CSV table of C-alpha atoms in Angstrom, one decimal:
chain,number,residue,atom,x,y,z
A,1,UNK,CA,48.0,-29.9,-4.2
A,2,UNK,CA,47.0,-31.0,-7.7
A,3,UNK,CA,43.4,-31.6,-6.4
A,4,UNK,CA,43.3,-28.0,-5.0
A,5,UNK,CA,44.6,-26.5,-8.1
A,6,UNK,CA,42.1,-28.5,-10.2
A,7,UNK,CA,39.3,-27.3,-7.9
A,8,UNK,CA,40.5,-23.7,-8.3
A,9,UNK,CA,40.6,-23.9,-12.0
A,10,UNK,CA,37.1,-25.6,-12.2
A,11,UNK,CA,35.7,-22.7,-10.1
A,12,UNK,CA,37.3,-20.1,-12.4
A,13,UNK,CA,36.0,-22.0,-15.4
A,14,UNK,CA,32.5,-22.2,-14.0
A,15,UNK,CA,32.6,-18.4,-13.1
A,16,UNK,CA,33.8,-17.6,-16.8
A,17,UNK,CA,31.1,-19.7,-18.3
A,18,UNK,CA,28.5,-18.1,-16.0
A,19,UNK,CA,29.5,-14.7,-17.1
A,20,UNK,CA,29.3,-15.9,-20.8
A,21,UNK,CA,25.6,-17.0,-20.3
A,22,UNK,CA,24.6,-14.1,-18.0
A,23,UNK,CA,22.5,-12.7,-20.8
A,24,UNK,CA,20.1,-15.5,-20.1
A,25,UNK,CA,19.7,-14.1,-16.6
A,26,UNK,CA,18.7,-10.8,-17.9
A,27,UNK,CA,16.3,-12.3,-20.4
A,28,UNK,CA,14.6,-14.0,-17.4
A,29,UNK,CA,14.6,-10.9,-15.4
A,30,UNK,CA,13.0,-8.9,-18.3
A,31,UNK,CA,10.3,-11.6,-18.7
A,32,UNK,CA,9.6,-11.7,-14.9
A,33,UNK,CA,9.4,-7.9,-14.8
A,34,UNK,CA,6.8,-8.1,-17.6
A,35,UNK,CA,4.8,-10.7,-15.9
A,36,UNK,CA,4.8,-8.9,-12.5
A,37,UNK,CA,3.7,-5.7,-14.3
A,38,UNK,CA,1.0,-7.5,-16.2
A,39,UNK,CA,-0.5,-9.0,-13.2
A,40,UNK,CA,-0.4,-5.6,-11.4
A,41,UNK,CA,-2.1,-3.8,-14.3
A,42,UNK,CA,-4.7,-6.5,-14.6
A,43,UNK,CA,-5.5,-6.3,-11.0
A,44,UNK,CA,-5.7,-2.5,-10.9
A,45,UNK,CA,-7.1,-1.7,-14.3
A,46,UNK,CA,-9.4,-4.5,-14.9
A,47,UNK,CA,-10.6,-6.0,-11.6
A,48,UNK,CA,-10.5,-2.7,-9.7
A,49,UNK,CA,-11.3,-0.5,-12.7
A,50,UNK,CA,-14.5,1.1,-11.4
A,51,UNK,CA,-14.3,4.9,-10.5
A,52,UNK,CA,-13.9,5.9,-6.9
A,53,UNK,CA,-15.4,9.1,-5.8
A,54,UNK,CA,-13.8,11.0,-2.8
A,55,UNK,CA,-15.3,13.6,-0.6
A,56,UNK,CA,-12.5,15.4,1.3
A,57,UNK,CA,-13.4,17.4,4.4
A,58,UNK,CA,-11.1,19.3,6.8
A,59,UNK,CA,-12.3,19.5,10.4
A,60,UNK,CA,-11.3,21.9,13.1
A,61,UNK,CA,-10.9,20.8,16.7
A,62,UNK,CA,-11.3,23.1,19.6
A,63,UNK,CA,-10.0,21.5,22.7
A,64,UNK,CA,-10.8,22.3,26.3
A,65,UNK,CA,-7.7,24.2,27.5
A,66,UNK,CA,-7.9,22.8,31.0
A,67,UNK,CA,-7.8,19.1,29.7
A,68,UNK,CA,-5.7,19.8,26.5
A,69,UNK,CA,-2.6,17.7,27.6
A,70,UNK,CA,-4.5,14.7,28.6
A,71,UNK,CA,-6.9,14.8,25.6
A,72,UNK,CA,-4.2,14.9,22.9
A,73,UNK,CA,-2.7,11.7,24.3
A,74,UNK,CA,-5.9,9.8,23.2
A,75,UNK,CA,-6.9,11.9,20.1
A,76,UNK,CA,-4.1,12.4,17.6
A,77,UNK,CA,-3.2,11.4,14.1
A,78,UNK,CA,-2.5,7.7,15.2
A,79,UNK,CA,-5.9,7.3,16.8
A,80,UNK,CA,-8.5,9.1,14.8
A,81,UNK,CA,-8.9,6.3,12.2
A,82,UNK,CA,-9.8,3.9,15.1
A,83,UNK,CA,-12.2,6.4,16.7
A,84,UNK,CA,-14.1,7.0,13.5
A,85,UNK,CA,-14.3,3.3,12.8
A,86,UNK,CA,-15.8,2.6,16.3
A,87,UNK,CA,-19.5,2.6,17.2
A,88,UNK,CA,-19.3,6.0,18.7
A,89,UNK,CA,-18.8,7.6,15.1
A,90,UNK,CA,-19.2,4.9,12.4
A,91,UNK,CA,-22.2,3.3,14.2
A,92,UNK,CA,-24.1,6.6,14.4
A,93,UNK,CA,-23.2,7.7,10.9
A,94,UNK,CA,-24.5,4.2,9.7
A,95,UNK,CA,-27.8,5.1,11.5
A,96,UNK,CA,-28.1,8.5,9.8
A,97,UNK,CA,-27.2,7.2,6.3
A,98,UNK,CA,-28.9,3.8,6.3
A,99,UNK,CA,-25.6,2.0,5.6
A,100,UNK,CA,-23.9,-0.4,7.8
A,101,UNK,CA,-21.1,0.4,10.3
A,102,UNK,CA,-18.8,-1.8,8.2
A,103,UNK,CA,-19.4,0.3,5.0
A,104,UNK,CA,-18.7,3.6,6.9
A,105,UNK,CA,-15.5,2.2,8.3
A,106,UNK,CA,-14.3,0.9,4.9
A,107,UNK,CA,-15.2,4.2,3.2
A,108,UNK,CA,-13.5,6.6,5.6
A,109,UNK,CA,-9.8,7.3,6.3
A,110,UNK,CA,-7.8,10.0,8.1
A,111,UNK,CA,-4.4,10.8,6.8
A,112,UNK,CA,-1.5,11.8,8.9
A,113,UNK,CA,-2.2,15.2,10.6
A,114,UNK,CA,0.4,18.0,10.4
A,115,UNK,CA,-1.6,20.0,13.0
A,116,UNK,CA,-3.3,18.4,16.1
A,117,UNK,CA,-6.2,20.8,15.8
A,118,UNK,CA,-6.9,19.9,12.1
A,119,UNK,CA,-7.6,16.7,10.4
A,120,UNK,CA,-8.9,15.5,7.0
A,121,UNK,CA,-11.5,12.9,6.6
A,122,UNK,CA,-11.5,11.1,3.2
A,123,UNK,CA,-14.6,9.3,2.2
A,124,UNK,CA,-14.3,7.0,-0.8
A,125,UNK,CA,-17.4,5.6,-2.4
A,126,UNK,CA,-18.7,4.1,-5.7
A,127,UNK,CA,-20.7,7.3,-6.5
A,128,UNK,CA,-20.6,10.9,-5.4
A,129,UNK,CA,-23.8,11.1,-3.6
A,130,UNK,CA,-22.9,8.2,-1.4
A,131,UNK,CA,-19.6,9.8,-0.4
A,132,UNK,CA,-21.2,13.2,0.2
A,133,UNK,CA,-24.0,11.6,2.3
A,134,UNK,CA,-21.4,9.8,4.6
A,135,UNK,CA,-19.4,13.0,4.9
A,136,UNK,CA,-22.6,14.9,5.9
A,137,UNK,CA,-23.3,12.2,8.5
A,138,UNK,CA,-19.7,12.5,9.6
A,139,UNK,CA,-20.0,16.3,10.1
A,140,UNK,CA,-23.1,15.9,12.3
A,141,UNK,CA,-21.8,13.0,14.3
A,142,UNK,CA,-18.3,14.6,15.0
A,143,UNK,CA,-20.1,17.6,16.3
A,144,UNK,CA,-22.3,15.6,18.6
A,145,UNK,CA,-19.2,13.5,19.7
A,146,UNK,CA,-17.4,16.8,20.7
A,147,UNK,CA,-20.4,18.0,22.6
A,148,UNK,CA,-20.6,14.9,24.7
A,149,UNK,CA,-16.9,14.0,25.1
A,150,UNK,CA,-14.6,15.5,27.8
A,151,UNK,CA,-11.7,17.6,26.5
A,152,UNK,CA,-13.4,19.1,23.6
A,153,UNK,CA,-15.2,22.3,23.0
A,154,UNK,CA,-16.3,21.5,19.4
A,155,UNK,CA,-15.4,19.8,16.1
A,156,UNK,CA,-16.6,21.7,13.1
A,157,UNK,CA,-16.1,21.4,9.3
A,158,UNK,CA,-13.5,24.0,8.3
A,159,UNK,CA,-13.3,23.3,4.6
A,160,UNK,CA,-14.6,20.8,2.1
A,161,UNK,CA,-13.4,20.2,-1.5
A,162,UNK,CA,-15.7,19.4,-4.4
A,163,UNK,CA,-16.2,15.5,-4.6
A,164,UNK,CA,-13.9,14.2,-7.2
A,165,UNK,CA,-12.9,10.9,-8.9
A,166,UNK,CA,-10.0,9.6,-6.9
A,167,UNK,CA,-7.1,8.2,-8.8
A,168,UNK,CA,-4.7,6.1,-6.6
A,169,UNK,CA,-1.0,6.6,-7.2
A,170,UNK,CA,0.4,4.1,-9.6
A,171,UNK,CA,3.1,1.7,-8.4
A,172,UNK,CA,3.8,0.2,-11.8
A,173,UNK,CA,7.4,1.3,-11.8
A,174,UNK,CA,8.1,-0.3,-8.5
A,175,UNK,CA,6.4,-3.5,-9.4
A,176,UNK,CA,8.4,-3.8,-12.5
A,177,UNK,CA,11.7,-3.0,-10.8
A,178,UNK,CA,10.8,-5.6,-8.1
A,179,UNK,CA,10.0,-8.1,-10.8
A,180,UNK,CA,13.2,-7.6,-12.6
A,181,UNK,CA,15.3,-8.0,-9.5
A,182,UNK,CA,13.5,-11.2,-8.6
A,183,UNK,CA,13.8,-12.4,-12.1
A,184,UNK,CA,17.6,-11.5,-12.1
A,185,UNK,CA,18.2,-13.6,-8.9
A,186,UNK,CA,16.3,-16.6,-10.4
A,187,UNK,CA,18.0,-16.1,-13.7
A,188,UNK,CA,21.5,-16.2,-12.2
A,189,UNK,CA,20.6,-19.3,-10.1
A,190,UNK,CA,19.3,-21.0,-13.3
A,191,UNK,CA,22.5,-20.1,-15.3
A,192,UNK,CA,24.8,-21.2,-12.6
A,193,UNK,CA,22.9,-24.4,-12.3
A,194,UNK,CA,23.1,-25.1,-16.0
A,195,UNK,CA,26.8,-24.4,-16.2
A,196,UNK,CA,27.5,-26.7,-13.2
A,197,UNK,CA,25.4,-29.5,-14.7
A,198,UNK,CA,27.0,-29.0,-18.0
A,199,UNK,CA,30.5,-29.2,-16.5
A,200,UNK,CA,29.6,-32.4,-14.5
A,201,UNK,CA,28.1,-34.1,-17.7
A,202,UNK,CA,31.2,-33.1,-19.7
A,203,UNK,CA,33.7,-34.6,-17.1
A,204,UNK,CA,31.6,-37.8,-17.1
A,205,UNK,CA,31.8,-38.0,-20.8
A,206,UNK,CA,35.5,-37.3,-20.8
A,207,UNK,CA,36.1,-40.0,-18.3
A,208,UNK,CA,34.2,-42.5,-20.5
């Protein structure tokens, strides 16, 4: 019984001492958040600091009414990225532009479609002329693709924005919060460990 009461008192004492030193956990959390944020900014602003030019074009798909249901199973917002990255599109655009198929695939992306008959194609490149050249090659190749593929009547460019410098959304806030949470967890473990070790050392000294 006495042993149980002693263990209970020790647990409470450790909890109280931990709370008294909890400020140290917050210090570690702040330092960790700063470290995470610094690494993120270094990566995004220094190593990936070059401007990225984006060509944004909107394409209109006219499906064959008789084969509409079967066609949209294979060509939708989940598959267009794969279609464009394949030889049938990226390979032919590469031939038209003098670039590699891998360059075309890396430069192009299709965001989620809100309308099955309309899709954007983003082309990101290190200079505006390269982005526009790839987009022009895509326009021609997509038209050829629709002419030769069952289920389509045509794919035509419906609209195109002026090429602009693309700024990716910053995730600095999320990175800092994530770093703070990780640091707080580590800080709590460190403080708890320090308190327990301190108590054990004190008990040994008292016994001596």
